[in-house]
PDB file of C-alpha atoms in Angstrom:
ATOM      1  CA  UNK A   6     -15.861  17.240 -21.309  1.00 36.00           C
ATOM      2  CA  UNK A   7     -16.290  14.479 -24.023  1.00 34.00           C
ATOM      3  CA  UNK A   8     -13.302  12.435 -22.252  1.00 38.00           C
ATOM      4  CA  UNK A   9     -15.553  12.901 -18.817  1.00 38.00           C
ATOM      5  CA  UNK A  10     -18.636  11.545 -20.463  1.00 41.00           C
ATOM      6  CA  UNK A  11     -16.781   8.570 -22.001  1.00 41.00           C
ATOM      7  CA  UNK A  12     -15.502   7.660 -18.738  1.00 46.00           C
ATOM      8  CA  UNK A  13     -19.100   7.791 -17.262  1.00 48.00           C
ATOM      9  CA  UNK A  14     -20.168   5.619 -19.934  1.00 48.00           C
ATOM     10  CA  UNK A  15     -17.113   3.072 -19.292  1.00 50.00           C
ATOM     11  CA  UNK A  16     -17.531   3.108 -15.520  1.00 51.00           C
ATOM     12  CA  UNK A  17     -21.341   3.129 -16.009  1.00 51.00           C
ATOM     13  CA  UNK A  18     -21.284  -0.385 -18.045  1.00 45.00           C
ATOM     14  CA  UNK A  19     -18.875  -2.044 -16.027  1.00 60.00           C
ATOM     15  CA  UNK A  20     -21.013  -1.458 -12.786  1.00 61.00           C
ATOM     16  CA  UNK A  21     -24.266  -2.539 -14.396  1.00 61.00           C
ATOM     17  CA  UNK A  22     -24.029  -6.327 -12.497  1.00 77.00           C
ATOM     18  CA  UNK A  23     -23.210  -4.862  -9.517  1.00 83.00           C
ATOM     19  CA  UNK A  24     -25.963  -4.816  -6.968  1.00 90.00           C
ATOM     20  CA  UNK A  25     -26.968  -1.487  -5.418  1.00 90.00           C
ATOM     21  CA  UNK A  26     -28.609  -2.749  -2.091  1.00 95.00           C
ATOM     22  CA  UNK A  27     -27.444   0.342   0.475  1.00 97.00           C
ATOM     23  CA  UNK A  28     -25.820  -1.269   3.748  1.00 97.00           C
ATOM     24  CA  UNK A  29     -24.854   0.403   6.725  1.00 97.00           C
ATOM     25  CA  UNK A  30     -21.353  -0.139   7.950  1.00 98.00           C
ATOM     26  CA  UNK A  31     -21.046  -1.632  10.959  1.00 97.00           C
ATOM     27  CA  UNK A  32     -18.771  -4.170  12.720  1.00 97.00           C
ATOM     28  CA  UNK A  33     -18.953  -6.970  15.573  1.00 96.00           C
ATOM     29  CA  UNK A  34     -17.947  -5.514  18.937  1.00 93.00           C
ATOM     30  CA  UNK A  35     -15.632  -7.627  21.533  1.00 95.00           C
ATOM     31  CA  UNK A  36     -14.495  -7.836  24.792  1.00 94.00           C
ATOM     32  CA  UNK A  37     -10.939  -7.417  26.481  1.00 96.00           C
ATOM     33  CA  UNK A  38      -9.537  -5.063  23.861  1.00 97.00           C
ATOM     34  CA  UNK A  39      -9.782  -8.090  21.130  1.00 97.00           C
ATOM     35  CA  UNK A  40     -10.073  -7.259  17.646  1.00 97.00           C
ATOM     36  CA  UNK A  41     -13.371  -6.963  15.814  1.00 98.00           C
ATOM     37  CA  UNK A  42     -14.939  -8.595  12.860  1.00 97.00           C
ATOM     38  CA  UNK A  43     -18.077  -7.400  10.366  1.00 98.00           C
ATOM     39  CA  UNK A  44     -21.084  -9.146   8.627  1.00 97.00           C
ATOM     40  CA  UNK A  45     -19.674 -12.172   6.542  1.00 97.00           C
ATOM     41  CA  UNK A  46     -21.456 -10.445   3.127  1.00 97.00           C
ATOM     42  CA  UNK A  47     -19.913  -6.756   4.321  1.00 98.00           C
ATOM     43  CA  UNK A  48     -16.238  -8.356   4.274  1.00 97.00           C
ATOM     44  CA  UNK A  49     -16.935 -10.685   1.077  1.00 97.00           C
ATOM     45  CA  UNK A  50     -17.401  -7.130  -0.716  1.00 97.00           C
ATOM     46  CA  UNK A  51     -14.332  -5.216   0.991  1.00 98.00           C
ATOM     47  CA  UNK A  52     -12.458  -8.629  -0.525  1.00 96.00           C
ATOM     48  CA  UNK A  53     -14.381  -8.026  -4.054  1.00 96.00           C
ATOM     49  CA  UNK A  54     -13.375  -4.771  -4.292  1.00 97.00           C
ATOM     50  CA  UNK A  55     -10.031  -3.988  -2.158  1.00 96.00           C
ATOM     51  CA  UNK A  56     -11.166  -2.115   0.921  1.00 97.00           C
ATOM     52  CA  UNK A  57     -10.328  -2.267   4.525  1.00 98.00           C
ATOM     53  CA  UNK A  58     -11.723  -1.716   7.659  1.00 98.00           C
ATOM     54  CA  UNK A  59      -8.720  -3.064   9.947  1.00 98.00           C
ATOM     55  CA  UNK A  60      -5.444  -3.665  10.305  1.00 97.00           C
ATOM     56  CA  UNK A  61      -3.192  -6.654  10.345  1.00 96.00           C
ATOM     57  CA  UNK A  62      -4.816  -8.343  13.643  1.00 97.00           C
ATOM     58  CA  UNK A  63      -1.266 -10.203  14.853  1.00 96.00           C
ATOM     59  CA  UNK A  64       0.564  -6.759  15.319  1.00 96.00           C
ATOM     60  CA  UNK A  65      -0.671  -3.620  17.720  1.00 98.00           C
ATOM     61  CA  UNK A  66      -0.680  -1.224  14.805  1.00 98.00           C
ATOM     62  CA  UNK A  67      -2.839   1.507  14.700  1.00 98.00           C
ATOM     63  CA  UNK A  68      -4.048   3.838  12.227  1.00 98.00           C
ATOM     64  CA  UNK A  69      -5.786   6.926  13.432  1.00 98.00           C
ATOM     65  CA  UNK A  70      -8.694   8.613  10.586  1.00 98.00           C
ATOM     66  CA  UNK A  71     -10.647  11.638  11.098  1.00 97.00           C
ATOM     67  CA  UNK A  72     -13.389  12.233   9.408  1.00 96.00           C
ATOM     68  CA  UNK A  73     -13.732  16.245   8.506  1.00 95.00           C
ATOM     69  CA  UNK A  74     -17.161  17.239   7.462  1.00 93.00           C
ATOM     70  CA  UNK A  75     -16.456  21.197   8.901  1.00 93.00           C
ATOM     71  CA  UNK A  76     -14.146  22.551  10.914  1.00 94.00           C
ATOM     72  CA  UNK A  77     -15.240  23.369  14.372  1.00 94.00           C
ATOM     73  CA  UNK A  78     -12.280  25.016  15.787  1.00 95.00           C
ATOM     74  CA  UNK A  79     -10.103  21.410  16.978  1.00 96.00           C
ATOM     75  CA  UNK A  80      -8.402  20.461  14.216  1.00 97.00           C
ATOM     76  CA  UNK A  81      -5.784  22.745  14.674  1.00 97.00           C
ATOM     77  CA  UNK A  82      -5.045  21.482  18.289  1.00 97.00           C
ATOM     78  CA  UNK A  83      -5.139  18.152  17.181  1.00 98.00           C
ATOM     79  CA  UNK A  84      -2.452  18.275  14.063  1.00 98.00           C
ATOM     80  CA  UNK A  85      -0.619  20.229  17.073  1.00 98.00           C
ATOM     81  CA  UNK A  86      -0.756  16.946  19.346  1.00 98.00           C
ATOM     82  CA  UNK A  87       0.012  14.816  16.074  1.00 98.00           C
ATOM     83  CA  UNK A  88       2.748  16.919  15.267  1.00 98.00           C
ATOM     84  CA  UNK A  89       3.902  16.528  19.281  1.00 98.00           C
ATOM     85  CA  UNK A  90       3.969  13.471  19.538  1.00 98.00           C
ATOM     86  CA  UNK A  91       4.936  12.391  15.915  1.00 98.00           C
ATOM     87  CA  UNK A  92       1.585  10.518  15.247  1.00 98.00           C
ATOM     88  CA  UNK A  93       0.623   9.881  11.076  1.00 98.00           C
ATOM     89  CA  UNK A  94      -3.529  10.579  10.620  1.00 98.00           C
ATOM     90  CA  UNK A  95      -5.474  10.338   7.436  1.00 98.00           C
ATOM     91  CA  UNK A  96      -8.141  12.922   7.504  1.00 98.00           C
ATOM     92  CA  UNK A  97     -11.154  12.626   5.395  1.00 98.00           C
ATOM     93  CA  UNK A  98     -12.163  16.057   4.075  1.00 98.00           C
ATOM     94  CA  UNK A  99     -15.281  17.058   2.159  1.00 98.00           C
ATOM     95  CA  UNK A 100     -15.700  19.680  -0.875  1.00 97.00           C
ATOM     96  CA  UNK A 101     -17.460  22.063   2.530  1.00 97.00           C
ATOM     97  CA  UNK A 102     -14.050  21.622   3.952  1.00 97.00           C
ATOM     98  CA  UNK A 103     -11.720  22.252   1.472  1.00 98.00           C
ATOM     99  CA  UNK A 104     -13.104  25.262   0.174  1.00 97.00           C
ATOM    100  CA  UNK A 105     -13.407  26.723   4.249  1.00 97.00           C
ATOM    101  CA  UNK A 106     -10.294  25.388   5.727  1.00 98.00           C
ATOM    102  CA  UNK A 107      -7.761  25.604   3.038  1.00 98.00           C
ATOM    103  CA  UNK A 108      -5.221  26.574   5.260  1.00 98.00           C
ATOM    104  CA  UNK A 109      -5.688  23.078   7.136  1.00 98.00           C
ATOM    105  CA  UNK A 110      -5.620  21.123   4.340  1.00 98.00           C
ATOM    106  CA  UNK A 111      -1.993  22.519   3.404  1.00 98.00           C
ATOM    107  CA  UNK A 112      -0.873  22.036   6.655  1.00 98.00           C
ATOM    108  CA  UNK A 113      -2.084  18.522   7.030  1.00 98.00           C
ATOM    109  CA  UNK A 114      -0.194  17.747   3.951  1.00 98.00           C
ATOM    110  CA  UNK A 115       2.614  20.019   4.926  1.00 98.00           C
ATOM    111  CA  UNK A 116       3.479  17.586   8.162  1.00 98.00           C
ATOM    112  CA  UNK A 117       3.130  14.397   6.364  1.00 98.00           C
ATOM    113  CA  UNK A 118      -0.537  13.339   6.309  1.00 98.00           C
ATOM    114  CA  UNK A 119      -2.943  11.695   4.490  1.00 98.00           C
ATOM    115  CA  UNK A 120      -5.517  13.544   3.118  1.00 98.00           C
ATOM    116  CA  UNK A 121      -8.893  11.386   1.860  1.00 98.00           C
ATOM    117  CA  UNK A 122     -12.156  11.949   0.054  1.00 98.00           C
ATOM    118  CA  UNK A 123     -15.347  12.117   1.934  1.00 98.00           C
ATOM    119  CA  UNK A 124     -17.150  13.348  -1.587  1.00 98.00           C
ATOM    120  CA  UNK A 125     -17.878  17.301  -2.055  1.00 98.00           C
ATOM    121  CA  UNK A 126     -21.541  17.197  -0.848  1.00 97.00           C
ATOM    122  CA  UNK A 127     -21.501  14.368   1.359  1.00 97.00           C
ATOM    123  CA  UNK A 128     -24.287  12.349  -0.122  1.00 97.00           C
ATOM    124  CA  UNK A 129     -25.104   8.882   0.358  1.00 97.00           C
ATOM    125  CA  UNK A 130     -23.093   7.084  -2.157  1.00 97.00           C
ATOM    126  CA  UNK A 131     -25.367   4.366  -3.502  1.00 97.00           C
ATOM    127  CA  UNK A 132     -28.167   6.640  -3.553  1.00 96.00           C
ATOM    128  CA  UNK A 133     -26.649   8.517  -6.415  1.00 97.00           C
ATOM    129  CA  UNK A 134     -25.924   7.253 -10.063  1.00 96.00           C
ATOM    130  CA  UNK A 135     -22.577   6.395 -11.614  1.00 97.00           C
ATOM    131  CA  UNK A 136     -22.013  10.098 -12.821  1.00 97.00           C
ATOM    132  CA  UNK A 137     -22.723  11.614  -9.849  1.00 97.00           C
ATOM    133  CA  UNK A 138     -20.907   9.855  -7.829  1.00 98.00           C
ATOM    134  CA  UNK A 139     -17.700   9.505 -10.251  1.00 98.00           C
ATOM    135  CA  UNK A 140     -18.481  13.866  -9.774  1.00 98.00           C
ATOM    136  CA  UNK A 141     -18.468  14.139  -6.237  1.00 98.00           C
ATOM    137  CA  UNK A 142     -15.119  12.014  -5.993  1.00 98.00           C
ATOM    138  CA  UNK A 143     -13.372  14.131  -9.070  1.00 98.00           C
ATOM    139  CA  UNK A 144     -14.640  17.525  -7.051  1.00 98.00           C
ATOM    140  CA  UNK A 145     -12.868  17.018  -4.155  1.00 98.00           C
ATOM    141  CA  UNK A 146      -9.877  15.614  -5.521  1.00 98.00           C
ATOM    142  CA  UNK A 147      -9.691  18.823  -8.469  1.00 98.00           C
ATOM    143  CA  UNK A 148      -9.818  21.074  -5.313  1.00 98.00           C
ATOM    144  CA  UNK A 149      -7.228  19.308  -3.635  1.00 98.00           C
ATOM    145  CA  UNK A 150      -5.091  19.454  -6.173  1.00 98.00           C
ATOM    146  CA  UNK A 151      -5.299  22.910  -6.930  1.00 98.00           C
ATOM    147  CA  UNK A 152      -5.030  23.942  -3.277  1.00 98.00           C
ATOM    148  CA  UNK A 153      -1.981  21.817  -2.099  1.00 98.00           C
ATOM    149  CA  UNK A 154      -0.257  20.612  -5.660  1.00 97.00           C
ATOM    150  CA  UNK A 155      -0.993  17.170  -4.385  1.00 97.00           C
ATOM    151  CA  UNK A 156      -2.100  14.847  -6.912  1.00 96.00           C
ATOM    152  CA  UNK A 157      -2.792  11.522  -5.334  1.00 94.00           C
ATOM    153  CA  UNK A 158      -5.869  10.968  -3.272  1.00 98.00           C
ATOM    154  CA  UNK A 159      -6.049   6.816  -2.983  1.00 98.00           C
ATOM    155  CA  UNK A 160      -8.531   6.407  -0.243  1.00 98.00           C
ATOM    156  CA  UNK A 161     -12.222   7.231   0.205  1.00 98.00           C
ATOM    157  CA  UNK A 162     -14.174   7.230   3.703  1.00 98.00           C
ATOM    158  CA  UNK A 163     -18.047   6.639   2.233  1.00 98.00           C
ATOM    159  CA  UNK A 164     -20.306   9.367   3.641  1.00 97.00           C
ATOM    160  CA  UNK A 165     -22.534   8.373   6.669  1.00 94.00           C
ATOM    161  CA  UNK A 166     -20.853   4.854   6.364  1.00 96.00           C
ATOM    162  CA  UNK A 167     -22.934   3.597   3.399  1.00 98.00           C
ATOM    163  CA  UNK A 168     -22.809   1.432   0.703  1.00 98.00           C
ATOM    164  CA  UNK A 169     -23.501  -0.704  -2.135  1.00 97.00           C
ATOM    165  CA  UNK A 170     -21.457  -3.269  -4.571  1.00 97.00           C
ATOM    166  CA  UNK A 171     -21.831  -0.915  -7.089  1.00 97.00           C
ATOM    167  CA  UNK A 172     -20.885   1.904  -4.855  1.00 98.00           C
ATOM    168  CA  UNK A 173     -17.590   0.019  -3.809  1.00 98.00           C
ATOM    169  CA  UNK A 174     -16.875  -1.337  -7.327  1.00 97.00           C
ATOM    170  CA  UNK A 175     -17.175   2.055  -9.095  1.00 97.00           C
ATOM    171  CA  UNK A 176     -15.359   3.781  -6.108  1.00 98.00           C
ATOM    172  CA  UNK A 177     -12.506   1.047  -6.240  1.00 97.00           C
ATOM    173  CA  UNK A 178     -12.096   1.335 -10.304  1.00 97.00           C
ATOM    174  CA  UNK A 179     -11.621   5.336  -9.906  1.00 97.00           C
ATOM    175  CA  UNK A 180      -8.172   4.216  -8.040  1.00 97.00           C
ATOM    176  CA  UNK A 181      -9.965   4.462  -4.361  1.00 98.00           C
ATOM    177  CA  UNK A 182      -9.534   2.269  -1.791  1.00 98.00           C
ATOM    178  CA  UNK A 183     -13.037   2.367   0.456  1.00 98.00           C
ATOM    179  CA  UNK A 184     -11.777   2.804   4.160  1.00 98.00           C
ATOM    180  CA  UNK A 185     -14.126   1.693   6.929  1.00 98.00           C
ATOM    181  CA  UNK A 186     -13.265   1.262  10.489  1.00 98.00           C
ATOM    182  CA  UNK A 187     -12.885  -0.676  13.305  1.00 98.00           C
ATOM    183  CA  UNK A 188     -13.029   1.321  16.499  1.00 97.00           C
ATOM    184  CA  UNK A 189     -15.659   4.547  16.996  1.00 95.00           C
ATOM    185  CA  UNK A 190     -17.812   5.685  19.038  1.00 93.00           C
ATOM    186  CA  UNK A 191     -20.743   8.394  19.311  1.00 92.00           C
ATOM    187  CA  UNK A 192     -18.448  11.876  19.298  1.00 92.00           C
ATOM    188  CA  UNK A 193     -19.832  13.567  16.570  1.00 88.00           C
ATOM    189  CA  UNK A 194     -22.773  15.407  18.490  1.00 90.00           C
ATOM    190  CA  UNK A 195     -21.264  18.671  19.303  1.00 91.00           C
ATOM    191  CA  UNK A 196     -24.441  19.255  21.676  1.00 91.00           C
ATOM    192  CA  UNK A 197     -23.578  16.631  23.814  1.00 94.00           C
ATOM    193  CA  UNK A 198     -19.660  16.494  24.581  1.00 93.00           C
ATOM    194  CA  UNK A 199     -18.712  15.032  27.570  1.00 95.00           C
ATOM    195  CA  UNK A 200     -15.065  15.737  28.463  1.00 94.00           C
ATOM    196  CA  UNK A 201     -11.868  14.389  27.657  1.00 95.00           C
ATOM    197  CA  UNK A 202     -12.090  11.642  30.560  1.00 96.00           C
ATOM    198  CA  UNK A 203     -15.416  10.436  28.778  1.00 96.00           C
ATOM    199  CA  UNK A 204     -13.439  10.285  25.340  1.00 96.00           C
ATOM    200  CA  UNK A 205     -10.267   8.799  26.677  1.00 97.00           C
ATOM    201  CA  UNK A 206     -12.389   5.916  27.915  1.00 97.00           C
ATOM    202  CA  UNK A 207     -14.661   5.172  25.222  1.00 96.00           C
ATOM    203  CA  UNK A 208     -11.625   4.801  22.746  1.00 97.00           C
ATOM    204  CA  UNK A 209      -9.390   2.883  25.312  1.00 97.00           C
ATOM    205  CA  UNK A 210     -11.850   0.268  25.616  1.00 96.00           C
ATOM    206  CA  UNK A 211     -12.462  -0.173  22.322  1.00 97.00           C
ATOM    207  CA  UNK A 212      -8.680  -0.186  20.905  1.00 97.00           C
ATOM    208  CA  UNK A 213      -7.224  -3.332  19.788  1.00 98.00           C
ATOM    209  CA  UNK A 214      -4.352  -4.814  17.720  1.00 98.00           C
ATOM    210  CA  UNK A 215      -4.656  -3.447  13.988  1.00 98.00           C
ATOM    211  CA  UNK A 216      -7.587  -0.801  14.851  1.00 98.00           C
ATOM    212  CA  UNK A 217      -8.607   1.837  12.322  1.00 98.00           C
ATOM    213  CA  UNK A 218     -10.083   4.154  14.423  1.00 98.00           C
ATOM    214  CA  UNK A 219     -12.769   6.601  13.338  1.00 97.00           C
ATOM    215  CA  UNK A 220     -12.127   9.831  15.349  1.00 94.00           C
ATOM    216  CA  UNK A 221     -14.279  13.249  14.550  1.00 93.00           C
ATOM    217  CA  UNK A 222     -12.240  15.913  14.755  1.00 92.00           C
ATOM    218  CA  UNK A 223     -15.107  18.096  15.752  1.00 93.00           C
ATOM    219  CA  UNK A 224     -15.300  16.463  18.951  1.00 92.00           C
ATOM    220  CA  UNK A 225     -13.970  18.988  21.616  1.00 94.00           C
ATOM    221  CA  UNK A 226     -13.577  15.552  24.130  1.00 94.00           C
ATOM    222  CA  UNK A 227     -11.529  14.155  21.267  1.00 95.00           C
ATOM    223  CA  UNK A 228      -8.961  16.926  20.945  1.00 95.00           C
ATOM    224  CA  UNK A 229      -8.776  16.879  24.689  1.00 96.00           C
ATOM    225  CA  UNK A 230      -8.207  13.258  25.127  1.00 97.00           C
ATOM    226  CA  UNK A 231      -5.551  12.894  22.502  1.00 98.00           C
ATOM    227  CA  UNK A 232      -2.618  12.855  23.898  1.00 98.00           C
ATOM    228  CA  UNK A 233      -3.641  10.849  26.599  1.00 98.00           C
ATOM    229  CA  UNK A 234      -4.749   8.630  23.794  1.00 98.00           C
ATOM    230  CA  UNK A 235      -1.255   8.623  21.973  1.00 98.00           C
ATOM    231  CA  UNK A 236       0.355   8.010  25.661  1.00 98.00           C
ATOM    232  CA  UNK A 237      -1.298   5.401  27.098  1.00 98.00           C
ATOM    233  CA  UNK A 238      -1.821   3.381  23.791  1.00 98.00           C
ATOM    234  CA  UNK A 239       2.128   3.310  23.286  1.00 98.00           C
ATOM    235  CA  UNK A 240       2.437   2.370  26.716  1.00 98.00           C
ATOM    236  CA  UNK A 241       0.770  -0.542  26.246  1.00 98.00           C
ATOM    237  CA  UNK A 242       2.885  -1.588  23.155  1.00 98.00           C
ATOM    238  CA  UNK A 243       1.219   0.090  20.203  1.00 98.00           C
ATOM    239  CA  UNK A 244       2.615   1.755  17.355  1.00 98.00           C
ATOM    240  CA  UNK A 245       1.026   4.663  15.332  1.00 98.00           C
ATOM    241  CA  UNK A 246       1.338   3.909  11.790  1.00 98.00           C
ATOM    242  CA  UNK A 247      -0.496   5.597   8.297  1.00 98.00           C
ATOM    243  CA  UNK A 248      -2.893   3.977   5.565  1.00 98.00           C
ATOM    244  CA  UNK A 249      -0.146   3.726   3.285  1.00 98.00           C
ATOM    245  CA  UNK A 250       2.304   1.531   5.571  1.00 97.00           C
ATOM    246  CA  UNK A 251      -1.016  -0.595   5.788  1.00 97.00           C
ATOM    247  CA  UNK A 252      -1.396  -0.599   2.083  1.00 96.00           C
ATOM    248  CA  UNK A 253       2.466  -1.659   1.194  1.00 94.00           C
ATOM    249  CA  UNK A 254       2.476  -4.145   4.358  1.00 91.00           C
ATOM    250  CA  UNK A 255      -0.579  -6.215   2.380  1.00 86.00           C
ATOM    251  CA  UNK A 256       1.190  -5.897  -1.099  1.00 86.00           C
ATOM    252  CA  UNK A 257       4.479  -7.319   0.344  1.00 84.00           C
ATOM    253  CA  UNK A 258       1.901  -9.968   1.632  1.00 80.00           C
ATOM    254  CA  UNK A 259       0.569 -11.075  -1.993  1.00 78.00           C
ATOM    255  CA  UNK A 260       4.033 -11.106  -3.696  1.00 76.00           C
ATOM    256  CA  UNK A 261       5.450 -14.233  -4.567  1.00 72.00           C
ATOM    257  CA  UNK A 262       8.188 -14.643  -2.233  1.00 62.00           C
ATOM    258  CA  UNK A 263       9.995 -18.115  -1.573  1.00 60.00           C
TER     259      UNK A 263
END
């Protein structure tokens, strides 16, 4: 307990500067499957701080993300299409998740993927002070722990998509990279699904080289549309690859090589 407090304390000082205007992520849609850009001030502070919303922009990578808030009955059939068709996700789980889809969770790790934090309660991240949010990181990642013998969790998916400098630099200095996205669409209303077809188009016209794609795994049109998805994207030259090839690929970048 006293080791917890002095870390608030440390984290708390050190983020004191930091600004905590909430932002709404968002990025700068194109045409002809080209590859996106965000606000000028949104990617100054993924520089500042180390996170990513996209890919290298030169190569048709892709890295698929889920977001898991609850389990509605899909995830299952979509680690089965993963598994399939030999496809690396990272899925984002929450503290509601962990504790109601254990047996998931171990299977997501089980076949190789990443698992993230989404925070236990979900809460909007710069809308809660240092301890709290250095809490609701250290909740989910306990859990996880204890339920797969994992110890690493490196990336974070900010509930709702928001946040702050402070947010991002207190985040960052827990060991957390901040993943945002480049590619989603509206497929998290369960009460208005449309059907695979519907899916498989909004995400084909929005995929382009270096995409990190949101996906809700939720979505009954998303689980349908899958392997379509998987198909028709390597068809057209793209290769399905995880956070952490995207993480080593940009710290081969930065060493000093002749």
């Amino acid at each position: 307990m006293i080791v917890f407090v002095s870390a608030t304390c440390h984290f708390a000082l050190n983020t004191l500067a930091a600004s905590d205007q909430t932002y709404n992520w968002s990025y700068i849609p194109t045409k002809d499957n080209k590859p996106v850009s965000t606000e000028p001030e949104y990617q100054e502070l993924l520089n500042k701080t180390g996170g990513i919303f996209i890919g290298n922009t030169e190569k048709k990578d892709l890295y698929l993300t889920f977001d898991n808030g609850y389990e509605n009955g899909y995830t299952e059939q979509v680690l089965n299409v993963l598994k399939e068709k030999g496809v690396p996700a990272t899925f984002f789980v929450t503290g509601h998740y962990l504790e109601t889809a254990a047996d998931l969770v171990n299977r997501m790790v089980d076949e190789g993927h990443i698992v993230g934090n989404h925070s236990w309660h979900h809460p909007s991240l710069p809308e809660v002070g240092d301890g709290k949010l250095i809490e609701e990181l250290d909740k989910v990642k306990k859990r996880f722990t204890e339920l797969t013998g994992v110890n690493e969790m490196n990336y974070l998916r900010p509930p709702r998509g928001e946040f702050s400098e402070r947010s991002l630099v207190l985040s960052n200095k827990l060991g957390y990279t901040n993943v945002f996205w480049s590619l989603a669409y509206k497929d998290w209303d369960v009460d208005n699904q449309k059907g695979g077809d519907y899916a498989y188009k909004q995400i084909m016209k929005r995929i382009h080289p270096g995409s990190i794609m949101l996906i809700h795994s939720v979505s009954s049109d998303n689980a349908e549309a899958l392997p379509r998805v998987i198909d028709e994207a390597r068809k057209l030259g793209y290769e399905f690859k995880s956070l952490d090839d995207l993480m080593f690929e940009r710290q081969m970048e930065q060493l000093p090589f002749p």
